[in-house]
Coordinates of C-alpha atoms in Angstrom, one line a residue:
Chain A
M150 CA 0.0 0.0 0.0
K151 CA 2.7 2.5 1.0
Y152 CA 4.7 1.4 -2.0
R153 CA 1.9 2.5 -4.4
I154 CA 1.7 5.9 -2.8
F155 CA 5.5 6.2 -2.8
K156 CA 5.5 5.3 -6.6
D157 CA 2.8 8.0 -7.2
K158 CA 4.9 10.6 -5.4
I159 CA 8.1 9.7 -7.1
T160 CA 6.7 9.7 -10.7
G161 CA 4.8 12.9 -9.9
A162 CA 8.0 14.6 -8.9
A163 CA 9.8 13.3 -12.0
M164 CA 7.0 14.5 -14.3
A165 CA 7.0 17.8 -12.5
A166 CA 10.7 18.2 -13.2
L167 CA 10.1 17.3 -16.9
V168 CA 7.3 19.9 -17.2
V169 CA 9.2 22.6 -15.4
S170 CA 12.3 22.1 -17.5
S171 CA 10.2 22.6 -20.6
L172 CA 9.6 26.2 -19.3
F173 CA 13.4 26.8 -19.7
L174 CA 13.5 25.6 -23.3
V175 CA 12.3 29.0 -24.6
V176 CA 14.7 30.9 -22.3
M177 CA 17.6 28.6 -23.4
L178 CA 16.8 29.3 -27.1
G179 CA 16.9 33.1 -26.5
L180 CA 20.1 32.9 -24.4
G181 CA 21.8 30.6 -26.8
L182 CA 21.1 32.9 -29.7
L183 CA 22.3 35.9 -27.7
Y184 CA 25.5 34.1 -26.7
Y185 CA 26.4 33.3 -30.4
S186 CA 25.7 36.9 -31.5
I187 CA 28.0 38.6 -29.0
P188 CA 31.0 38.6 -31.4
V189 CA 29.3 40.7 -34.0
L190 CA 27.7 43.0 -31.4
K191 CA 31.2 43.7 -30.0
E192 CA 32.4 44.9 -33.4
H193 CA 29.3 46.7 -34.6
S194 CA 26.7 48.8 -32.9
I195 CA 23.1 47.6 -33.1
S196 CA 22.0 50.7 -35.1
E197 CA 24.8 50.1 -37.6
L198 CA 23.6 46.5 -38.1
L199 CA 19.9 47.4 -38.4
F200 CA 20.0 50.7 -40.4
T201 CA 22.8 50.4 -42.9
S202 CA 22.4 48.7 -46.2
S203 CA 25.8 47.5 -47.4
W204 CA 26.2 43.7 -47.0
Q205 CA 29.8 42.7 -47.7
P206 CA 30.8 40.0 -45.2
S207 CA 34.3 39.8 -46.7
A208 CA 34.8 43.5 -45.9
N209 CA 33.3 43.1 -42.5
K210 CA 30.2 45.1 -43.4
F211 CA 26.9 43.7 -42.1
G212 CA 24.0 46.0 -43.0
F213 CA 20.7 44.2 -42.5
L214 CA 18.5 46.9 -43.9
P215 CA 17.8 45.4 -47.3
F216 CA 16.9 42.1 -45.7
I217 CA 14.7 43.8 -43.1
I218 CA 12.9 45.8 -45.8
S219 CA 12.4 42.7 -47.9
T220 CA 10.9 40.9 -44.9
V221 CA 8.5 43.8 -44.2
W222 CA 7.4 43.9 -47.8
V223 CA 6.8 40.2 -48.1
T224 CA 5.0 40.0 -44.8
G225 CA 2.9 43.1 -45.6
I226 CA 1.8 41.7 -49.0
A227 CA 1.0 38.4 -47.4
I228 CA -1.2 40.0 -44.7
V229 CA -3.0 42.3 -47.2
F230 CA -3.7 39.3 -49.4
A231 CA -4.7 36.8 -46.7
V232 CA -6.7 38.8 -44.1
P233 CA -9.7 39.9 -46.2
I234 CA -9.9 36.5 -47.9
S235 CA -9.7 34.6 -44.6
L236 CA -12.0 37.0 -42.8
L237 CA -14.8 36.7 -45.4
S238 CA -14.3 32.9 -45.6
A239 CA -14.6 32.6 -41.8
I240 CA -17.7 34.9 -41.7
F241 CA -19.3 32.8 -44.5
L242 CA -18.5 29.5 -42.7
T243 CA -19.8 30.6 -39.3
E244 CA -22.7 32.9 -40.3
Y245 CA -24.0 31.8 -43.7
S246 CA -23.0 28.3 -44.7
K247 CA -24.9 25.1 -44.2
P248 CA -23.1 22.4 -42.1
R249 CA -22.5 20.3 -45.2
L250 CA -20.4 23.0 -46.9
K251 CA -18.5 23.5 -43.7
K252 CA -17.7 19.8 -43.7
A253 CA -16.3 20.1 -47.1
V254 CA -14.2 23.2 -46.4
F255 CA -12.3 22.1 -43.3
P256 CA -10.6 19.2 -44.9
V257 CA -9.4 21.5 -47.6
L258 CA -8.0 23.9 -45.0
D259 CA -6.3 20.9 -43.3
V260 CA -4.5 20.0 -46.5
L261 CA -3.5 23.6 -47.1
A262 CA -2.2 23.8 -43.5
S263 CA -0.2 20.6 -43.8
L264 CA 1.6 21.1 -47.1
P265 CA 5.3 21.6 -46.5
S266 CA 6.9 24.9 -47.4
V267 CA 9.1 23.4 -50.1
I268 CA 5.9 22.4 -51.9
Y269 CA 4.6 25.9 -51.7
G270 CA 8.0 27.1 -52.9
L271 CA 7.8 24.7 -55.9
W272 CA 4.3 25.8 -56.6
G273 CA 5.2 29.4 -56.5
S274 CA 8.2 29.1 -58.8
L275 CA 6.5 26.8 -61.3
L276 CA 3.2 28.6 -61.5
L277 CA 3.2 32.1 -59.9
V278 CA 6.7 33.3 -61.0
P279 CA 6.1 32.8 -64.8
I280 CA 2.6 34.5 -64.5
I281 CA 4.1 37.5 -62.7
S282 CA 6.9 37.7 -65.2
R283 CA 4.4 37.7 -68.1
F284 CA 2.2 40.4 -66.5
A285 CA 5.2 42.6 -65.7
A286 CA 6.4 42.2 -69.3
S287 CA 3.0 43.3 -70.6
A288 CA 3.3 46.4 -68.4
G289 CA 6.8 47.1 -69.8
I290 CA 8.8 45.9 -66.8
S291 CA 11.3 43.1 -67.4
T292 CA 11.7 40.7 -64.5
T293 CA 12.3 37.0 -64.1
G294 CA 9.3 36.9 -61.9
N295 CA 11.3 36.0 -58.9
T296 CA 10.0 38.9 -56.9
I297 CA 8.9 40.1 -53.5
L298 CA 5.3 40.0 -54.9
A299 CA 5.6 36.3 -55.6
G300 CA 6.9 35.7 -52.1
G301 CA 4.1 37.7 -50.6
I302 CA 1.4 35.8 -52.4
V303 CA 2.9 32.4 -51.6
L304 CA 3.2 33.4 -47.9
G305 CA -0.4 34.8 -48.0
V306 CA -1.7 31.4 -49.2
M307 CA 0.4 29.7 -46.5
I308 CA -1.1 31.6 -43.7
L309 CA -4.7 31.4 -45.0
P310 CA -5.6 28.2 -43.1
L311 CA -4.2 29.4 -39.8
L312 CA -6.2 32.7 -40.1
V313 CA -9.4 31.0 -41.1
S314 CA -9.3 28.5 -38.3
L315 CA -8.5 31.1 -35.7
F316 CA -11.3 33.4 -37.0
V317 CA -13.8 30.6 -37.1
E318 CA -12.9 29.7 -33.5
I319 CA -13.4 33.3 -32.3
F320 CA -16.7 33.8 -34.2
S321 CA -18.1 30.5 -32.9
A322 CA -17.4 31.6 -29.4
V323 CA -19.8 34.6 -29.7
P324 CA -23.2 33.6 -28.2
V325 CA -26.1 33.1 -30.7
E326 CA -28.5 35.2 -28.6
I327 CA -26.5 38.4 -29.5
R328 CA -27.0 37.7 -33.2
D329 CA -30.7 36.9 -32.7
T330 CA -31.2 40.2 -30.9
S331 CA -29.7 42.2 -33.8
V332 CA -31.6 40.3 -36.4
A333 CA -34.8 40.8 -34.4
L334 CA -34.3 44.5 -34.5
G335 CA -34.4 44.4 -38.3
A336 CA -30.8 44.2 -39.2
T337 CA -29.7 42.1 -42.2
R338 CA -27.2 39.4 -41.6
W339 CA -24.3 41.4 -43.0
Q340 CA -25.3 44.4 -40.8
T341 CA -25.2 42.0 -37.8
V342 CA -21.8 40.8 -38.8
K343 CA -20.5 44.3 -39.3
K344 CA -22.0 46.0 -36.3
V345 CA -22.2 43.2 -33.8
L346 CA -19.9 40.3 -34.6
L347 CA -16.8 42.2 -35.8
K348 CA -17.1 44.8 -33.1
K349 CA -17.3 42.1 -30.4
T350 CA -14.4 40.2 -31.7
I351 CA -12.0 42.9 -32.8
S352 CA -9.4 42.1 -30.2
G353 CA -9.4 38.5 -31.1
I354 CA -9.1 39.3 -34.8
L355 CA -6.1 41.6 -34.2
A356 CA -4.4 38.9 -32.0
S357 CA -4.9 36.3 -34.8
V358 CA -3.4 38.7 -37.4
V359 CA -0.4 39.3 -35.2
L360 CA 0.0 35.5 -34.8
A361 CA -0.2 35.1 -38.6
V362 CA 2.4 37.9 -39.1
S363 CA 4.8 36.1 -36.8
R364 CA 4.2 32.9 -38.8
A365 CA 4.9 34.7 -42.0
L366 CA 8.0 36.4 -40.6
G367 CA 9.7 33.1 -40.0
E368 CA 8.8 31.3 -43.2
T369 CA 12.1 30.3 -44.9
I370 CA 12.1 27.9 -47.7
A371 CA 9.2 29.1 -49.8
V372 CA 10.5 32.7 -49.9
L373 CA 14.0 31.4 -50.5
M374 CA 12.7 29.7 -53.6
V375 CA 10.6 32.4 -55.1
C376 CA 12.0 35.8 -53.9
G377 CA 15.0 35.9 -56.1
G378 CA 17.6 36.9 -53.6
G379 CA 18.9 40.4 -54.6
K380 CA 21.1 41.9 -51.9
L381 CA 20.2 45.5 -52.8
L382 CA 17.5 47.6 -51.1
P383 CA 14.2 46.6 -52.7
L384 CA 12.2 49.6 -53.9
S385 CA 9.0 48.0 -55.2
P386 CA 7.2 44.6 -55.0
L387 CA 8.5 43.8 -58.4
D388 CA 12.1 43.9 -57.3
S389 CA 13.8 40.7 -56.1
G390 CA 14.1 40.5 -52.4
F391 CA 16.0 38.6 -49.7
P392 CA 14.0 38.2 -46.4
I393 CA 16.0 37.5 -43.3
P394 CA 15.1 33.7 -42.9
A395 CA 16.1 33.1 -46.5
L396 CA 19.4 35.0 -45.8
I397 CA 20.1 32.7 -42.9
A398 CA 19.3 29.6 -44.8
S399 CA 21.3 30.4 -47.9
A400 CA 24.3 32.1 -46.3
Y401 CA 25.1 29.5 -43.7
S402 CA 26.5 27.1 -46.3
E403 CA 28.9 29.7 -47.8
M404 CA 30.2 30.6 -44.4
G405 CA 33.6 29.3 -43.6
S406 CA 35.2 29.7 -40.2
E407 CA 34.8 33.5 -40.1
D408 CA 33.5 34.1 -36.7
T409 CA 31.9 37.5 -37.3
Y410 CA 30.0 36.3 -40.3
K411 CA 28.6 33.3 -38.5
S412 CA 27.8 35.6 -35.5
A413 CA 26.0 38.1 -37.8
L414 CA 23.8 35.4 -39.1
L415 CA 23.0 34.2 -35.6
F416 CA 22.2 37.8 -34.7
A417 CA 19.7 37.8 -37.6
A418 CA 18.2 34.7 -36.0
L419 CA 18.1 36.4 -32.6
L420 CA 16.3 39.4 -34.2
L421 CA 13.7 37.0 -35.7
F422 CA 13.3 35.2 -32.5
I423 CA 12.7 38.3 -30.4
I424 CA 10.1 39.7 -32.8
V425 CA 8.3 36.4 -33.1
F426 CA 8.5 35.7 -29.4
L427 CA 6.9 39.1 -28.5
F428 CA 4.2 38.8 -31.2
N429 CA 3.4 35.2 -30.1
L430 CA 3.4 36.0 -26.4
S431 CA 1.1 39.0 -26.7
S432 CA -1.4 37.4 -29.1
R433 CA -1.6 34.1 -27.2
I434 CA -2.3 35.9 -24.0
I435 CA -5.1 37.9 -25.6
L436 CA -6.5 34.7 -27.2
Y437 CA -6.4 32.9 -23.9
R438 CA -8.4 35.7 -22.3
I439 CA -11.0 35.6 -25.0
E440 CA -11.3 31.8 -24.7
K441 CA -11.8 32.2 -20.9
R442 CA -14.4 35.0 -21.3
F443 CA -16.7 33.1 -23.5
T444 CA -16.5 29.7 -21.8
Chain B
M276 CA -29.6 49.7 -49.9
K277 CA -28.8 47.4 -47.1
F278 CA -29.9 44.4 -49.2
L279 CA -27.5 45.5 -51.9
E280 CA -24.7 45.6 -49.4
E281 CA -25.7 42.2 -48.2
K282 CA -25.5 40.8 -51.8
I283 CA -22.2 42.4 -52.6
F284 CA -20.6 40.9 -49.5
K285 CA -22.1 37.5 -50.1
I286 CA -20.5 37.5 -53.6
L287 CA -17.2 38.5 -52.0
M288 CA -17.5 35.7 -49.6
Y289 CA -18.0 33.1 -52.3
L290 CA -15.1 34.6 -54.1
S291 CA -12.8 34.3 -51.1
L292 CA -13.8 30.6 -50.6
G293 CA -13.2 30.2 -54.3
I294 CA -9.7 31.5 -54.0
V295 CA -9.0 29.1 -51.1
F296 CA -10.2 26.1 -53.2
A297 CA -8.4 27.3 -56.3
A298 CA -5.2 27.6 -54.3
V299 CA -5.4 24.0 -53.0
I300 CA -6.4 22.6 -56.4
S301 CA -3.7 24.4 -58.3
I302 CA -1.0 23.4 -55.9
I303 CA -1.9 19.8 -56.1
I304 CA -2.3 19.8 -59.9
T305 CA 1.1 21.6 -60.3
I306 CA 2.9 19.1 -58.1
F307 CA 1.3 16.1 -59.6
A308 CA 1.6 17.3 -63.2
K309 CA 5.3 17.7 -62.8
G310 CA 5.8 14.7 -60.5
V311 CA 4.0 11.9 -62.2
S312 CA 6.2 11.8 -65.3
A313 CA 9.4 12.1 -63.1
L314 CA 8.5 9.4 -60.6
S315 CA 9.5 5.8 -61.3
W316 CA 10.2 2.7 -59.3
D317 CA 13.8 3.0 -60.3
M318 CA 14.0 6.3 -58.6
I319 CA 12.4 5.2 -55.4
F320 CA 14.5 2.1 -55.0
H321 CA 17.9 3.5 -55.8
T322 CA 20.1 5.8 -53.7
G323 CA 21.6 9.1 -54.8
R324 CA 24.7 7.5 -56.4
Q325 CA 22.5 5.3 -58.6
G326 CA 20.3 8.2 -59.7
G327 CA 17.5 7.7 -57.3
I328 CA 16.1 9.3 -54.1
L329 CA 16.1 6.3 -51.8
N330 CA 18.7 8.0 -49.5
A331 CA 16.3 10.9 -49.0
I332 CA 13.3 8.7 -48.3
A333 CA 15.3 6.6 -45.8
G334 CA 16.8 9.7 -44.1
S335 CA 13.3 11.2 -43.7
I336 CA 11.9 8.0 -42.3
Y337 CA 14.8 7.7 -39.8
I338 CA 14.6 11.3 -38.6
V339 CA 10.8 11.4 -38.5
G340 CA 10.4 8.0 -36.9
M341 CA 13.0 8.6 -34.1
S342 CA 11.8 12.1 -33.3
T343 CA 8.2 11.1 -33.2
C344 CA 9.1 8.3 -30.7
I345 CA 11.1 10.8 -28.5
G346 CA 8.3 13.3 -28.8
L347 CA 5.7 10.8 -27.6
I348 CA 7.9 9.8 -24.7
I349 CA 8.2 13.4 -23.5
S350 CA 4.8 14.7 -24.3
I351 CA 2.6 12.0 -22.8
P352 CA 3.9 12.4 -19.2
T353 CA 3.8 16.2 -19.7
V354 CA 0.1 16.2 -20.7
F355 CA -0.8 13.6 -18.1
Y356 CA 0.9 15.7 -15.4
L357 CA -0.7 19.0 -16.4
N358 CA -4.2 17.5 -16.6
I359 CA -4.3 14.9 -13.8
F360 CA -1.7 16.0 -11.2
R361 CA -2.5 19.7 -11.5
K362 CA -5.7 21.6 -11.2
K363 CA -7.3 22.9 -14.4
D364 CA -6.5 26.5 -13.8
S365 CA -3.0 26.1 -12.2
K366 CA -0.4 28.8 -12.7
L367 CA 2.2 26.3 -13.7
G368 CA -0.2 24.9 -16.4
Y369 CA -0.8 28.3 -17.7
F370 CA 2.9 29.1 -18.1
V371 CA 3.8 25.8 -19.6
R372 CA 1.0 25.9 -22.1
L373 CA 2.0 29.5 -23.0
S374 CA 5.6 28.6 -23.4
Y375 CA 4.8 25.7 -25.7
D376 CA 2.5 27.9 -27.7
V377 CA 5.4 30.4 -28.1
M378 CA 7.8 27.6 -29.0
F379 CA 5.3 26.5 -31.6
G380 CA 5.7 29.9 -33.2
V381 CA 9.5 30.0 -33.3
P382 CA 10.5 29.6 -36.9
S383 CA 12.2 26.3 -37.8
I384 CA 15.2 28.1 -39.3
V385 CA 16.0 29.5 -35.8
Y386 CA 16.0 26.0 -34.4
G387 CA 18.1 24.9 -37.4
I388 CA 20.8 27.5 -37.2
L389 CA 21.1 27.5 -33.4
G390 CA 21.2 23.7 -33.4
Y391 CA 24.0 23.8 -36.0
A392 CA 25.9 26.4 -34.1
V393 CA 25.8 24.4 -30.9
M394 CA 26.8 21.3 -32.7
V395 CA 29.8 23.0 -34.3
S396 CA 30.9 24.4 -30.9
L397 CA 30.7 20.8 -29.5
G398 CA 32.8 19.6 -32.3
M399 CA 30.1 17.7 -34.0
R400 CA 29.3 17.7 -37.8
S401 CA 26.0 17.6 -39.5
S402 CA 24.5 14.2 -38.6
L403 CA 21.5 12.1 -38.4
L404 CA 21.5 12.6 -34.6
G405 CA 21.5 16.4 -35.0
G406 CA 18.5 16.2 -37.3
I407 CA 16.6 14.0 -34.9
I408 CA 17.3 16.4 -32.0
V409 CA 16.2 19.5 -33.8
I410 CA 13.1 17.9 -35.3
T411 CA 12.1 16.7 -31.9
L412 CA 12.3 20.2 -30.5
L413 CA 10.3 21.4 -33.5
I414 CA 7.4 18.9 -33.0
L415 CA 7.3 18.8 -29.2
P416 CA 5.0 21.8 -29.0
I417 CA 2.6 20.3 -31.5
F418 CA 2.5 17.0 -29.6
V419 CA 1.9 18.7 -26.2
R420 CA -0.6 21.3 -27.4
S421 CA -2.8 19.1 -29.5
M422 CA -2.8 16.2 -27.0
D423 CA -3.6 18.7 -24.3
E424 CA -6.6 20.0 -26.2
V425 CA -8.1 16.5 -26.0
A426 CA -7.0 15.8 -22.4
K427 CA -8.6 19.1 -21.2
D428 CA -12.0 17.7 -22.0
F429 CA -11.4 14.5 -20.1
P430 CA -14.5 13.8 -18.1
R431 CA -13.9 14.3 -14.3
D432 CA -16.4 11.7 -13.4
I433 CA -14.2 8.9 -14.7
L434 CA -11.3 10.2 -12.6
D435 CA -13.5 10.3 -9.5
T436 CA -14.6 6.8 -10.2
A437 CA -11.0 5.6 -10.4
Y438 CA -10.1 7.5 -7.2
S439 CA -13.1 6.1 -5.3
L440 CA -12.0 2.6 -6.2
G441 CA -8.7 3.3 -4.5
A442 CA -6.5 4.2 -7.5
T443 CA -3.6 6.6 -7.0
R444 CA -3.2 9.5 -9.4
L445 CA -0.5 7.6 -11.3
E446 CA -2.7 4.5 -11.6
T447 CA -5.5 6.4 -13.4
I448 CA -3.1 6.7 -16.3
R449 CA -4.5 3.4 -17.7
V450 CA -8.0 4.9 -17.8
V451 CA -6.9 8.3 -19.1
L452 CA -4.6 6.9 -21.8
R453 CA -7.4 4.7 -23.1
Q454 CA -9.7 7.7 -23.3
I455 CA -7.3 10.0 -25.1
V456 CA -5.8 7.5 -27.6
P457 CA -7.5 9.2 -30.5
G458 CA -6.1 12.5 -29.4
I459 CA -2.6 11.0 -29.2
A460 CA -3.1 9.5 -32.7
T461 CA -4.1 12.8 -34.3
A462 CA -1.3 14.6 -32.5
T463 CA 1.1 12.0 -33.8
L464 CA -0.1 12.4 -37.4
L465 CA 0.1 16.2 -37.1
S466 CA 3.6 16.0 -35.8
I467 CA 4.7 13.6 -38.5
G468 CA 3.3 15.9 -41.1
R469 CA 5.2 18.9 -39.8
A470 CA 8.4 16.9 -39.2
I471 CA 8.6 15.3 -42.6
G472 CA 8.1 18.6 -44.5
D473 CA 10.4 20.9 -42.7
A474 CA 13.6 21.6 -44.7
A475 CA 14.9 24.7 -42.8
A476 CA 15.6 22.8 -39.6
V477 CA 17.4 19.8 -41.1
M478 CA 19.3 21.4 -44.0
Y479 CA 22.3 22.0 -41.9
T480 CA 21.8 19.9 -38.8
A481 CA 21.3 16.7 -40.8
G482 CA 23.1 17.9 -44.0
W483 CA 23.1 15.9 -47.2
S484 CA 24.4 12.5 -48.1
E485 CA 24.2 10.3 -51.2
M486 CA 24.0 7.2 -49.1
I487 CA 21.6 5.8 -46.5
P488 CA 23.1 6.6 -43.1
S489 CA 24.2 3.6 -41.1
S490 CA 25.0 5.4 -37.9
F491 CA 23.9 8.4 -35.9
K492 CA 27.1 10.2 -36.7
Q493 CA 26.7 10.1 -40.5
K494 CA 25.0 12.8 -42.5
A495 CA 21.5 12.1 -43.7
A496 CA 19.5 13.3 -46.7
T497 CA 15.8 14.2 -46.3
L498 CA 13.0 14.6 -48.8
P499 CA 12.3 18.4 -48.4
V500 CA 16.0 19.1 -48.7
A501 CA 16.1 16.9 -51.8
V502 CA 13.4 19.1 -53.4
L503 CA 15.4 22.2 -52.5
E504 CA 18.8 20.9 -53.6
F505 CA 17.7 19.3 -56.9
Y506 CA 15.4 22.1 -58.0
Q507 CA 18.2 24.6 -58.0
Q508 CA 20.3 22.5 -60.4
P509 CA 20.1 23.5 -64.1
F510 CA 19.9 20.0 -65.4
S511 CA 16.4 18.6 -66.2
D512 CA 17.2 15.0 -65.2
V513 CA 18.3 16.3 -61.8
Q514 CA 15.2 18.6 -61.5
D515 CA 13.1 15.4 -62.2
K516 CA 14.4 14.1 -58.8
A517 CA 13.1 17.3 -57.2
Y518 CA 9.6 16.8 -58.7
A519 CA 9.6 13.1 -57.7
S520 CA 10.6 14.0 -54.1
A521 CA 7.9 16.7 -54.1
I522 CA 5.1 14.3 -55.2
I523 CA 6.1 11.7 -52.6
L524 CA 6.1 14.3 -49.9
T525 CA 2.7 15.6 -51.1
I526 CA 1.2 12.2 -51.1
I527 CA 2.5 11.4 -47.6
V528 CA 1.1 14.7 -46.3
L529 CA -2.2 14.2 -48.0
L530 CA -2.6 10.7 -46.5
L531 CA -1.7 12.0 -43.0
S532 CA -4.2 14.8 -43.2
I533 CA -7.0 12.6 -44.4
G534 CA -6.1 10.0 -41.7
G535 CA -6.2 12.7 -39.1
R536 CA -9.6 13.9 -40.2
F537 CA -10.9 10.3 -40.2
I538 CA -9.7 9.6 -36.7
M539 CA -11.1 12.9 -35.4
N540 CA -14.5 12.2 -37.0
K541 CA -14.7 8.7 -35.6
F542 CA -13.7 10.0 -32.2
S543 CA -16.2 12.8 -32.0
K544 CA -19.0 10.3 -32.7
N545 CA -18.0 8.0 -29.8
K546 CA -17.2 10.7 -27.4
L547 CA -18.4 10.3 -23.9
Q548 CA -21.0 12.6 -22.3

């Protein structure tokens, strides 16, 4: 009898240790990245790294600005593309559609969510890139099609399933009675959506978008395959670009034993980690609160 | 006026859904159109030296298989502890869930480069072992969070019954596990799907090899890295290998996603309460 209780206590303590140690994983990730980026931070100031645009590792010049701007462009295009589509789809699924259509849509979203990013990259470069190149040619611009625009659209499609499922979850949590009240007062369905549903869930929608932004920021392989990889400051979506994750992925193989170069790339990873960490943390906390409020 | 607005937005909604469907269909058609002609039995059953992709298939199976096992071994006790040993709204539970959610959001390239940097500092080279460790870190959050979603709804009555029969908390694991088996299965399928498709995490930690690795210290090729490597080559017979790897990857992912749906549907029909 005592033995059983003893066993319960011992395994409980072991599991507690396992669970608590997982808390430190995130901290270790951050500290590890910081440790490896110290060499480059010793030689260059942070503002020099972030706000200059000449990237010549052999001449000890590490200006991340072109890569940062590329990242912002690509992510911006992805969000502008994905948010309206996913918002309207989610509204349709929760407010308008019959259950049968809903059952057909979710598996499709599943597939979209589970496709690996190399597949998206391949799709982008086989299908989107030639289309963009042709369109640009007819507008008098010559480009291979490997552009920031292509990367943005591919990323946009990649974050669609995440956004739709988050939006659907948020909308379904709003009580039916609130909608009934609005409809009973003579509002159309769309008016109800616009003035009641969206207003009630605006914080959740924003949190979801922030989450999607952080997903798009870290996406590597697809943008590496379609963005082209120009190391100059991109001026329009039809220029080729080089987002930070793609830089890390492609430069790490060229890198010899040069410590500063290696360290600069880990600094880029640290930058990415900090932004994604803050975005994730804030949006998750908001989403937890919403979940709690409605249940 | 307000009915016109209603109509316009309804059309926009159909359009949005249409775009979602069009995207999925065009991706699958593009990959299959290129892949079907490139794929052959010769390619599947020969390693890189003999002009095939067996090395990449084997490498992916090794890495995904091992990291899934390690992931299960770590995540089951974690989820069990959070839901049975701790109260539902415990502070520890909140922070652990939050930290796994944040870890889920960390881009795989960050895991990849940090893992590689640590390996180099320890004097290791790219290896099968490195790939397994990094992929395990990558899928652990998926395991924990999706299992936890199912375990959260575990009926308290069943627990109370077990307790009143004299079971300790640990001994309820038999009952709990039996109830959340479908949850564990879907979590596993989700994790395998993510693990098998991620190139950014393994491209440096596991590296690339023309042969099937025979020990943990050897480099290992993987399917997504194969797509990436071969597609960038200018020769069409090498690009064919990329398309073949892509179609295999797509088929695996499609099967996993259909399987996951199937299990979930079955489970929700037989759910207690």
